[in-house]
mmCIF file of C-alpha atoms in Angstrom:
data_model
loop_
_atom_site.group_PDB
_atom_site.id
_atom_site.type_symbol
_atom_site.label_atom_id
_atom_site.label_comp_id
_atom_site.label_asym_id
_atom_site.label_seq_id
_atom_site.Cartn_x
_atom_site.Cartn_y
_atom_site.Cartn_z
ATOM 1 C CA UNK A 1 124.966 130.110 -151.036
ATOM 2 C CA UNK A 2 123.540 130.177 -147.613
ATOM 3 C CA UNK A 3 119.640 129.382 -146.741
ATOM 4 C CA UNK A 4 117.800 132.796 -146.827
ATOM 5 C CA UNK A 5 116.678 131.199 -143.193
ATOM 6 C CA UNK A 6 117.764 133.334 -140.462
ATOM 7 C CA UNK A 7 119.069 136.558 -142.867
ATOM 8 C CA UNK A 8 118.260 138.915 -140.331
ATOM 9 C CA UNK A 9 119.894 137.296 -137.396
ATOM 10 C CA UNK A 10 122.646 136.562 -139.659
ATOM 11 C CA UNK A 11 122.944 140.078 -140.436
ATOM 12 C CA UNK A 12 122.557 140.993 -136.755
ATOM 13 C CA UNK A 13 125.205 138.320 -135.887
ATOM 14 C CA UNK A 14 127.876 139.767 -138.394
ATOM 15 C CA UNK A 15 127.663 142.603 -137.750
ATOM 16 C CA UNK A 16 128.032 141.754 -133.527
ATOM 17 C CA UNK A 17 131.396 139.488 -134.327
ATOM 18 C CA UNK A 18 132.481 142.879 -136.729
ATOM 19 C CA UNK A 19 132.409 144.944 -133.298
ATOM 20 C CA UNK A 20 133.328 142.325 -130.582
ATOM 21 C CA UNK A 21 135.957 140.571 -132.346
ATOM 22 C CA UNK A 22 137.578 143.588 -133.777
ATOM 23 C CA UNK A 23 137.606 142.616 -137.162
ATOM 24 C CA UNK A 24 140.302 144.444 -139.527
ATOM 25 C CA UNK A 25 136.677 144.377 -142.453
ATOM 26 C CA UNK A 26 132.957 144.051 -141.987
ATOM 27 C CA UNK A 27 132.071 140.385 -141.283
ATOM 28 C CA UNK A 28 129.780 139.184 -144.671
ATOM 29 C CA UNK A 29 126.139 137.498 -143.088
ATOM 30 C CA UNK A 30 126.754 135.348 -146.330
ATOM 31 C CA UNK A 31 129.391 133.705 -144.338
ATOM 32 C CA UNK A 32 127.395 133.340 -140.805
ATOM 33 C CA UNK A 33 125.986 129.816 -140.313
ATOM 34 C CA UNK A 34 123.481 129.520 -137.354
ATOM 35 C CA UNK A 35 121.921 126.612 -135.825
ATOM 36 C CA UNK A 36 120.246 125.839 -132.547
ATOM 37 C CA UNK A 37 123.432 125.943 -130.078
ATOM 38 C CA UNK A 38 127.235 125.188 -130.918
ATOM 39 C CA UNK A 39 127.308 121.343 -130.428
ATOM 40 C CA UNK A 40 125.156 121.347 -133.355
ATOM 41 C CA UNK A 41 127.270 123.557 -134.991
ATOM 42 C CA UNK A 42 130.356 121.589 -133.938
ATOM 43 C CA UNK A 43 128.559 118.391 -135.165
ATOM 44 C CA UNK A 44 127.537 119.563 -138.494
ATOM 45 C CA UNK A 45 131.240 121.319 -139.556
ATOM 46 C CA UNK A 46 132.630 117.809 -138.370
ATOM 47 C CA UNK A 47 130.435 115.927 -140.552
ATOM 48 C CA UNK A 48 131.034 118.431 -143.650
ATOM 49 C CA UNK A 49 134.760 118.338 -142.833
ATOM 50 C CA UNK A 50 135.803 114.830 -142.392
ATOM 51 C CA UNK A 51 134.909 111.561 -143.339
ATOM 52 C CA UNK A 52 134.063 108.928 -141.523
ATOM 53 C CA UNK A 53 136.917 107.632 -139.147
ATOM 54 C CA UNK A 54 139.128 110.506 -140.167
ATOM 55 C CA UNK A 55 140.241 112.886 -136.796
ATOM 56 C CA UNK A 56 140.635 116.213 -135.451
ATOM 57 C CA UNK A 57 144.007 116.933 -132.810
ATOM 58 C CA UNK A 58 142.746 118.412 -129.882
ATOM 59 C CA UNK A 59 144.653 120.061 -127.109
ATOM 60 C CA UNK A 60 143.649 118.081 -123.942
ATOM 61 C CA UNK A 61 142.398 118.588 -121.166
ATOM 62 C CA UNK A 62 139.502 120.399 -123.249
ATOM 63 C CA UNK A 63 135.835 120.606 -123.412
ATOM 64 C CA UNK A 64 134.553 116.617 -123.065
ATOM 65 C CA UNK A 65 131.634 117.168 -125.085
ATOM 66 C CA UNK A 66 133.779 117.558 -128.652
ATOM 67 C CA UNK A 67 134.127 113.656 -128.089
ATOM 68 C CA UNK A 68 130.446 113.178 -128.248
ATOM 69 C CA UNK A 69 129.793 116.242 -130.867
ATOM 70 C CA UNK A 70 132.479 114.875 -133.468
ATOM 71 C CA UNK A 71 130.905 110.972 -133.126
ATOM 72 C CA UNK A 72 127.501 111.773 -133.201
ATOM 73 C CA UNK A 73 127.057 112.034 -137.194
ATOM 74 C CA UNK A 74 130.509 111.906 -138.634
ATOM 75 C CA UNK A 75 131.983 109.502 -136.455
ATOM 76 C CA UNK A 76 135.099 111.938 -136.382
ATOM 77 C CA UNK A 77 137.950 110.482 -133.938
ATOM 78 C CA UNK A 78 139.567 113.023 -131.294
ATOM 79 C CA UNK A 79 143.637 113.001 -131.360
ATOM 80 C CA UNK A 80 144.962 114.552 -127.747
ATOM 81 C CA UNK A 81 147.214 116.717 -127.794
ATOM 82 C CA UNK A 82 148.377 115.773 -124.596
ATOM 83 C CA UNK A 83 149.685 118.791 -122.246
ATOM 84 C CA UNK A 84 151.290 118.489 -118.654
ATOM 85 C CA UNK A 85 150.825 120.388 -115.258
ATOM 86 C CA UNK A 86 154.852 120.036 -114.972
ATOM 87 C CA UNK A 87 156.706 123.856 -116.007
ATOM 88 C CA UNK A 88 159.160 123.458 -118.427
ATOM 89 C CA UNK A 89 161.466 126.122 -118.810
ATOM 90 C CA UNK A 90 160.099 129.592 -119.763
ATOM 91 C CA UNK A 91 156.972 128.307 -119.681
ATOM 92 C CA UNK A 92 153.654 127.312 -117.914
ATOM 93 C CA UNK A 93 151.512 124.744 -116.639
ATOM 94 C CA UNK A 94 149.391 122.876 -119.537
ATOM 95 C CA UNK A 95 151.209 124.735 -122.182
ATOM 96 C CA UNK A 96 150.479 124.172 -125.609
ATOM 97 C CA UNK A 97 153.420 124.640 -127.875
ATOM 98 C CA UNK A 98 153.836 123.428 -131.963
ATOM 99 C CA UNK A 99 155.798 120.842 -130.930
ATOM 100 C CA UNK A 100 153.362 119.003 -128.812
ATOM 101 C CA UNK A 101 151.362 119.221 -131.949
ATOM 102 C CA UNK A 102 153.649 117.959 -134.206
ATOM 103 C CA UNK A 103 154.237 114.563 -131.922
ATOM 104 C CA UNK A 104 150.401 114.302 -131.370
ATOM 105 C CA UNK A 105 150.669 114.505 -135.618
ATOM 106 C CA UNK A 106 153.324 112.264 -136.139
ATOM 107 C CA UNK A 107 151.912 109.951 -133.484
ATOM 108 C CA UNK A 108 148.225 109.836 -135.611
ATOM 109 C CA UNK A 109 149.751 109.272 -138.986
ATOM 110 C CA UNK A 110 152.356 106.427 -136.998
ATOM 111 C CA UNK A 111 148.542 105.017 -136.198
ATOM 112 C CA UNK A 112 147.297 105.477 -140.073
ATOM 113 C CA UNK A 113 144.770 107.822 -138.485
ATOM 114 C CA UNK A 114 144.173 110.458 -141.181
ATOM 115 C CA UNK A 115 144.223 113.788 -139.488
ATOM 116 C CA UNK A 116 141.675 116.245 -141.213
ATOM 117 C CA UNK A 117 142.063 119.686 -138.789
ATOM 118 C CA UNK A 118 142.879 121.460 -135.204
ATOM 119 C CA UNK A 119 140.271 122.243 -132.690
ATOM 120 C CA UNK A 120 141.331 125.002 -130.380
ATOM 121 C CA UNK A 121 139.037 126.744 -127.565
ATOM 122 C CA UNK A 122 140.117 130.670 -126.855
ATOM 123 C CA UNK A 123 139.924 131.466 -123.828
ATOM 124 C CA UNK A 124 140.282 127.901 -123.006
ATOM 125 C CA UNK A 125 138.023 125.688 -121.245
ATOM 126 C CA UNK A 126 138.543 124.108 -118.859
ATOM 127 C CA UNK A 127 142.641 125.963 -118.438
ATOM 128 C CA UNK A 128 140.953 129.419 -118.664
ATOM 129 C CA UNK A 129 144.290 130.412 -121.213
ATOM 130 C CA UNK A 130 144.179 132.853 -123.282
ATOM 131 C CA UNK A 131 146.331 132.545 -126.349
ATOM 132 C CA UNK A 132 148.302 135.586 -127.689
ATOM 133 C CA UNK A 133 148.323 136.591 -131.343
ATOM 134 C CA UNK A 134 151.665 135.242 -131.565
ATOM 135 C CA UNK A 135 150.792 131.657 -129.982
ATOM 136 C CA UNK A 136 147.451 131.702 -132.390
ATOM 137 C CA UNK A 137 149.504 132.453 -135.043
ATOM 138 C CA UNK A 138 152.262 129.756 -134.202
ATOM 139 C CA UNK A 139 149.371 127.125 -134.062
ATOM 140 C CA UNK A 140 147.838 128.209 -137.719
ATOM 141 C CA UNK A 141 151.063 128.102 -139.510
ATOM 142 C CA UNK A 142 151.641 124.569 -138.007
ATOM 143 C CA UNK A 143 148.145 123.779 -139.093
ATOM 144 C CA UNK A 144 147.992 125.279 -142.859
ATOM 145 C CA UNK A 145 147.288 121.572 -144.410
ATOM 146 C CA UNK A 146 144.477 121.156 -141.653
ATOM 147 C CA UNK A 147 141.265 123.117 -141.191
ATOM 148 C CA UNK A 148 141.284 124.872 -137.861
ATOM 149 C CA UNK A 149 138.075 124.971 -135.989
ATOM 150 C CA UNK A 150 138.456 127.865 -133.270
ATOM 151 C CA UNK A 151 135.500 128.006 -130.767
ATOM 152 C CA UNK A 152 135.437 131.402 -128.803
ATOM 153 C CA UNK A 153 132.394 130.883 -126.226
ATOM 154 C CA UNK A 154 133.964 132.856 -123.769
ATOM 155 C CA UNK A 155 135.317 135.731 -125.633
ATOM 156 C CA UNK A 156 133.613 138.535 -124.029
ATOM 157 C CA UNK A 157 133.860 136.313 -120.511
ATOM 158 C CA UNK A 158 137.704 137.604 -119.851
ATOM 159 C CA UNK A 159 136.763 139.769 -116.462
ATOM 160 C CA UNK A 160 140.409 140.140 -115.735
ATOM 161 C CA UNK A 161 141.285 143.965 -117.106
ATOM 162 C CA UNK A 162 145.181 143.015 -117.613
ATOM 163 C CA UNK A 163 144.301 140.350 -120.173
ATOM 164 C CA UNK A 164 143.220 141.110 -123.642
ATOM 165 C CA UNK A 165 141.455 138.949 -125.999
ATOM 166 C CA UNK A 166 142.125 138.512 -129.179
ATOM 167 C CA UNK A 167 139.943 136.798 -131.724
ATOM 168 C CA UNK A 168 140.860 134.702 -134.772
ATOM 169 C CA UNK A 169 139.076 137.126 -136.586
ATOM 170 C CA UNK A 170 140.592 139.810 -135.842
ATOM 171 C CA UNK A 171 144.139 138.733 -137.401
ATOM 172 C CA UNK A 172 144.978 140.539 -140.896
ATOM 173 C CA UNK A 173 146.638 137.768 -142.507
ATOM 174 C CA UNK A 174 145.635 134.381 -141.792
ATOM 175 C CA UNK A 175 148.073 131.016 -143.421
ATOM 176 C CA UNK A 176 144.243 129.652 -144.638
ATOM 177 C CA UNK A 177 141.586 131.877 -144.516
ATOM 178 C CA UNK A 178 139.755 129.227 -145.961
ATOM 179 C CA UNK A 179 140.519 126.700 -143.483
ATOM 180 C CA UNK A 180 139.559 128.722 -140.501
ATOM 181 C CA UNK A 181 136.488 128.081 -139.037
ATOM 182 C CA UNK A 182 135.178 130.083 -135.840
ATOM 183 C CA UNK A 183 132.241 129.093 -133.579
ATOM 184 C CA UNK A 184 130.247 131.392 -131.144
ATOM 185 C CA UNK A 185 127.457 131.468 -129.157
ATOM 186 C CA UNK A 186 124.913 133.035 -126.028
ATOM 187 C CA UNK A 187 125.038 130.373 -123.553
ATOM 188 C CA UNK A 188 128.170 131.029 -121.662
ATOM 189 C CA UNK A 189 129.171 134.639 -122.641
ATOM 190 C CA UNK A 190 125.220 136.064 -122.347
ATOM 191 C CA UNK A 191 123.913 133.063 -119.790
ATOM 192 C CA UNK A 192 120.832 132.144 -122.184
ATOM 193 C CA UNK A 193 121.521 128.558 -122.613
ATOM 194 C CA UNK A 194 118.276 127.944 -123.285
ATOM 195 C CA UNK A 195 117.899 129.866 -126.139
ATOM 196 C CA UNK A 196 120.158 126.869 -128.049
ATOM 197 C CA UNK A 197 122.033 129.905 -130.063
ATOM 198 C CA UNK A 198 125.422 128.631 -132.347
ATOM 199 C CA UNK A 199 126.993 130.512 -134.836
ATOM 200 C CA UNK A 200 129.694 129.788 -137.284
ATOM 201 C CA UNK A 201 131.342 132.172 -139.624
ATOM 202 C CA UNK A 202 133.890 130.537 -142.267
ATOM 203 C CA UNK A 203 134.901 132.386 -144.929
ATOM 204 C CA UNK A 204 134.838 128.948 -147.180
ATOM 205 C CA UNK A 205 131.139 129.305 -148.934
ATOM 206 C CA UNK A 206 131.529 125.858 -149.953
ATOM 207 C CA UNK A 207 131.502 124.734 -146.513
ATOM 208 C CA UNK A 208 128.842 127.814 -145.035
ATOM 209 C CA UNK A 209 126.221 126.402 -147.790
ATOM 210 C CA UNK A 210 127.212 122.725 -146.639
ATOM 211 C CA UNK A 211 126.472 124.146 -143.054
ATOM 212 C CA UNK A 212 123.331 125.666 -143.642
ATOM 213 C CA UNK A 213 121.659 122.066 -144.571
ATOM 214 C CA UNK A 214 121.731 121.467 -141.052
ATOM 215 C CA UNK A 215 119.035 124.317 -140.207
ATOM 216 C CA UNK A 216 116.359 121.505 -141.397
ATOM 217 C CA UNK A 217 116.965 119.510 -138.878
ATOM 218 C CA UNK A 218 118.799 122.331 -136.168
ATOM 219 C CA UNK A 219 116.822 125.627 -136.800
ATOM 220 C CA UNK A 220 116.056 127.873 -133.979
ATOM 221 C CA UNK A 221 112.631 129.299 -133.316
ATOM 222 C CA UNK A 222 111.341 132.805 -134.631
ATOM 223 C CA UNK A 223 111.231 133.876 -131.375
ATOM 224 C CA UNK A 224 114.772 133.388 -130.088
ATOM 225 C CA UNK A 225 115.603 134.742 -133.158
ATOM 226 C CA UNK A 226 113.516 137.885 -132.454
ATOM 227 C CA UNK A 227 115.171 137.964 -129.182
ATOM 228 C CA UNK A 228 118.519 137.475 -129.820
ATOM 229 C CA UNK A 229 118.454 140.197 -132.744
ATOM 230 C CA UNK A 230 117.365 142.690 -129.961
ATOM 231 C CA UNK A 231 119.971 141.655 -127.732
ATOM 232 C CA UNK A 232 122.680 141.707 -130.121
ATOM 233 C CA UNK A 233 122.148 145.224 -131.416
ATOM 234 C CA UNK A 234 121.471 146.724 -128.077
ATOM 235 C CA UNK A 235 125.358 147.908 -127.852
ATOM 236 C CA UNK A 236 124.840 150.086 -125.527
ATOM 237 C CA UNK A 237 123.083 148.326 -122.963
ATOM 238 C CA UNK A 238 126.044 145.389 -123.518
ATOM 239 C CA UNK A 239 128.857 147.775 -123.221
ATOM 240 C CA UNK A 240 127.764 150.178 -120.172
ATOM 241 C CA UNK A 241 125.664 148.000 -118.305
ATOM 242 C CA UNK A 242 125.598 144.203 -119.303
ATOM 243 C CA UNK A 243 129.313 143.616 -119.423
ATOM 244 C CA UNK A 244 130.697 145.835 -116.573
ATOM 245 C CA UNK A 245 128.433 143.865 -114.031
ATOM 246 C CA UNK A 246 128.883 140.811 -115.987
ATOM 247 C CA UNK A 247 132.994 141.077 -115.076
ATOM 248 C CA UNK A 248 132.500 142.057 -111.932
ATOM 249 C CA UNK A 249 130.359 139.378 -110.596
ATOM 250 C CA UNK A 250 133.054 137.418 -112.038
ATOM 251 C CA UNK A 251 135.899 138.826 -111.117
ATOM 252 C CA UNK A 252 134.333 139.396 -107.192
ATOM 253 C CA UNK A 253 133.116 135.295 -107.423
ATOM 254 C CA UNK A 254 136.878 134.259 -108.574
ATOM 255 C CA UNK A 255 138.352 136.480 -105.753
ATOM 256 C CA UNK A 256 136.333 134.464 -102.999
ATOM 257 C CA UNK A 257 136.976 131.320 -104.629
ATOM 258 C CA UNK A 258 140.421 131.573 -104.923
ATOM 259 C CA UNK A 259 140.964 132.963 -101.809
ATOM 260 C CA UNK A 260 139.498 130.001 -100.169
ATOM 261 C CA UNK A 261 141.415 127.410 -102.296
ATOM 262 C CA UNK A 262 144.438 129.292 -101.137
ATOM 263 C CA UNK A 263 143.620 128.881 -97.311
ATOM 264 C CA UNK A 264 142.639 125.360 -97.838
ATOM 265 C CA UNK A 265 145.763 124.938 -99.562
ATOM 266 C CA UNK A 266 144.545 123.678 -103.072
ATOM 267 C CA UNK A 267 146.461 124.760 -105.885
ATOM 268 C CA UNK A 268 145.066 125.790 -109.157
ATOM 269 C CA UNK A 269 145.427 128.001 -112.436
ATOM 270 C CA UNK A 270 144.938 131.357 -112.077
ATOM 271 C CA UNK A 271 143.475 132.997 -114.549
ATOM 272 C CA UNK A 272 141.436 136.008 -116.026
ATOM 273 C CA UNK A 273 138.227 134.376 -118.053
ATOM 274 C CA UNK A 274 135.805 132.025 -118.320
ATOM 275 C CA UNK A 275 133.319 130.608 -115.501
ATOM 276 C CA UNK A 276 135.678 128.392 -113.832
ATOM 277 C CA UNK A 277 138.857 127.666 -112.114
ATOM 278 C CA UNK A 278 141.158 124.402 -112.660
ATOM 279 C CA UNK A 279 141.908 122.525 -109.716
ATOM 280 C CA UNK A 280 144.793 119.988 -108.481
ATOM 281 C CA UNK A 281 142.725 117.631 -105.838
ATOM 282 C CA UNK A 282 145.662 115.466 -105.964
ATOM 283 C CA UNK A 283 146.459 115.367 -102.332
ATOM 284 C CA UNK A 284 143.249 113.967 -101.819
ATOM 285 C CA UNK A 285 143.594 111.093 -103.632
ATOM 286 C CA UNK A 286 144.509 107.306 -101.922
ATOM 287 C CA UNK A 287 146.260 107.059 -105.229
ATOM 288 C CA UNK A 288 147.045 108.814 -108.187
ATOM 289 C CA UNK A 289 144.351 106.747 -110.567
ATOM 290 C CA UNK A 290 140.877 107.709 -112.379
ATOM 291 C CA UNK A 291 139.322 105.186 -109.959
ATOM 292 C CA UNK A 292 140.568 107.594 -107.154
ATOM 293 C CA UNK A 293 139.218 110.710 -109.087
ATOM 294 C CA UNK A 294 135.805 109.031 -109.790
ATOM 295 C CA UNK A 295 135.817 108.347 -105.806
ATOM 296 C CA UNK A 296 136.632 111.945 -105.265
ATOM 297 C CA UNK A 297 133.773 113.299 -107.420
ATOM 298 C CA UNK A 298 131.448 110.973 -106.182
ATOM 299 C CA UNK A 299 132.081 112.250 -102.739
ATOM 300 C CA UNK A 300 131.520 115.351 -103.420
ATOM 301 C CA UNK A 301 127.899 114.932 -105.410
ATOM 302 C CA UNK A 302 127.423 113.559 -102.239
ATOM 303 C CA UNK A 303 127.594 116.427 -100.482
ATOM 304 C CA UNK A 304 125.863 118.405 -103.476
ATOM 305 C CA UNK A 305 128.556 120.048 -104.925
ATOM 306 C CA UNK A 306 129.510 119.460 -108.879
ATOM 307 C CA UNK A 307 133.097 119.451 -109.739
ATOM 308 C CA UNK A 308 133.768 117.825 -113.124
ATOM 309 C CA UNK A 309 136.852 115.023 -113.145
ATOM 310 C CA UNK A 310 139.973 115.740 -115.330
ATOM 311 C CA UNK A 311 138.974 112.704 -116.772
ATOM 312 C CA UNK A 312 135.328 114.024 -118.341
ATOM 313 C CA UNK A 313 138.374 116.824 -119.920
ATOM 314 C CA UNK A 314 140.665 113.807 -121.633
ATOM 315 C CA UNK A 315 143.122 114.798 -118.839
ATOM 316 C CA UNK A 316 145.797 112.673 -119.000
ATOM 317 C CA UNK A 317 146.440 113.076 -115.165
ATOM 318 C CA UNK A 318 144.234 112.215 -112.544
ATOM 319 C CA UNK A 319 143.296 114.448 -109.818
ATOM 320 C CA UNK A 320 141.857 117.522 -111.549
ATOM 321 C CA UNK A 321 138.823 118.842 -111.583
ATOM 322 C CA UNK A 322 136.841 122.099 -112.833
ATOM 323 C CA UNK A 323 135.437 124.214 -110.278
ATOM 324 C CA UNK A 324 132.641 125.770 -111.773
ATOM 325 C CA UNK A 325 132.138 129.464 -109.550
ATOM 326 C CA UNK A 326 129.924 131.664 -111.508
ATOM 327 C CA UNK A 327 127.151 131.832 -109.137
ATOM 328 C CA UNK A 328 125.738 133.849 -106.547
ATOM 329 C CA UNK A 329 127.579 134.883 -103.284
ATOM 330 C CA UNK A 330 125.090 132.873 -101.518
ATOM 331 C CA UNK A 331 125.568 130.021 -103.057
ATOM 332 C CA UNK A 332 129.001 130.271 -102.957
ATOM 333 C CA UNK A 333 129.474 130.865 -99.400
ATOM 334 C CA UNK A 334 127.044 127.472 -98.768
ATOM 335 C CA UNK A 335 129.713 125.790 -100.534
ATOM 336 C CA UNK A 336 131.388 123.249 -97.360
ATOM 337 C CA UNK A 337 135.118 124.979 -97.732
ATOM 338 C CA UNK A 338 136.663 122.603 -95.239
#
């Protein structure tokens, strides 16, 4: 069973993911695991998971700091899934389909690298996709024999009102219940990085008691936990104040953003969520190489402005970077746009 450390954020916290993530039963707290912020979290569940050397397929280009979390105690190798800017037919730029799985599969076992599960980030960072039920779906039947480690930082950051999110949880039947393994946090969706806030709910107890080890060495202090219980239960600030500004900052700091990567010529992904927008610099470039891209990003810390390579993302091809735009309009508009 779970550490009786944390209950009542636990509580606080299953019940939140019942709501938010539209869950078809009530979320148990038995099943919450909370530590102080989700590389922790993403750390531990590796190290419970796998053995050393074994591997985890990721879809790349993806969040550069599951390389570091999956080494740091397990020393858990990261298999790319390896997606492409280039359209097929009926279909869109960095695409993830099951058959680019099952190559990036075949291609470990080819290796002798023992694959243990499937990391996927919904809504996606750094793409900004969000994958339907069906896609989700698609990707757990594929990955029945695997755990599936599903991190949803950005669930309630989708400020486009066309789009619809639709959380792991919130799917009746799963292939694995078991296997499925779903990470949230404050940092990104509620802007309190600070508060070093990671939850995992799993409905394997075996693993959630393995999990909640960890809070010896990654507890967080009674006070965030104070804090974040108020926040969490304070609905109806969140839905009637909180999250309507929340998108619309968003939504009004994409608009300006993408609207001057259009006149500059720039193409990108355009999409509904997250705090970012993915950018092709490749016309930039002397050359097509990482050397190029490093060049390119050092120029532009230069001239203060942070834009994270492809490369930091396991991007298989150079030229791309993450524009970060969730910030003020002032800030924004000091931005050099030319």
């Amino acid at each position: 069973m779970t550490s009786r450390k944390c209950l009542v954020l636990r509580k606080e916290v299953a019940r939140f993911l019942t709501f938010y993530c539209k869950t078809p039963e009530l979320l148990d707290p038995e099943n919450v695991v909370i530590l102080n912020g989700c590389s922790a979290v993403f750390s531990a569940l590796a190290m419970v998971l796998c053995d050393p050397g074994e591997a985890f397929l990721v879809p790349t280009p993806s969040h550069g700091g599951f390389a570091f979390s999956t080494h740091l105690y397990a020393k858990v190798k990261l298999v790319p899934v390896h997606l492409e800017s280039q359209v097929s037919a009926n279909g869109y730029p960095f695409q993830l389909t099951v058959d680019k799985l099952e190559q990036a599969l075949l291609g470990a076992k080819i290796e002798g690298k023992k694959v243990r599960g499937l990391v996927l980030i919904n809504p996606q960072n750094p793409l900004g996709d969000i994958y339907s039920q069906e896609s989700m779906m698609e990707y757990l039947e594929f990955a029945k024999n695997l755990h599936v480690i599903v991190d949803e930082m950005y669930m309630l950051s989708v400020f486009d009102e066309a789009i619809t999110f639709h959380s792991v949880l919130s799917m009746k039947s799963l292939p694995d219940p078991n296997r499925t393994h779903v990470i949230w946090g404050t940092s990104k969706d509620f802007c309190i990085s600070g508060f070093r806030f990671g939850a995992l709910y799993t409905h394997n107890r075996e693993v959630a008691s393995a999990m909640s080890c960890f809070g010896y060495l990654h507890s967080i202090s009674g006070i965030a936990q104070y804090k974040l219980r108020q926040l969490l239960q304070d609905r109806e600030w969140i839905d009637n104040i909180y999250l309507p500004s929340y998108h619309f900052r968003l939504q009004e700091a994409h608009r300006y953003v993408t609207h001057k990567l259009k006149t500059l010529k720039v193409p990108f992904l355009n999409r509904g969520s997250g705090l970012y927008v993915w950018i092709n610099l490749k016309q930039y470039l002397k050359s097509c190489t990482f050397e190029e891209e490093l060049l390119l990003h050092h120029r532009f810390l230069d001239h203060k402005l942070i834009l994270s390579s492809g490369k930091t993302f396991m991007c298989k091809e150079p030229g791309w970077f993450r524009l970060v735009f969730a910030a003020r309009p002032h800030l924004l508009r000091s931005g050099e746009w030319s």
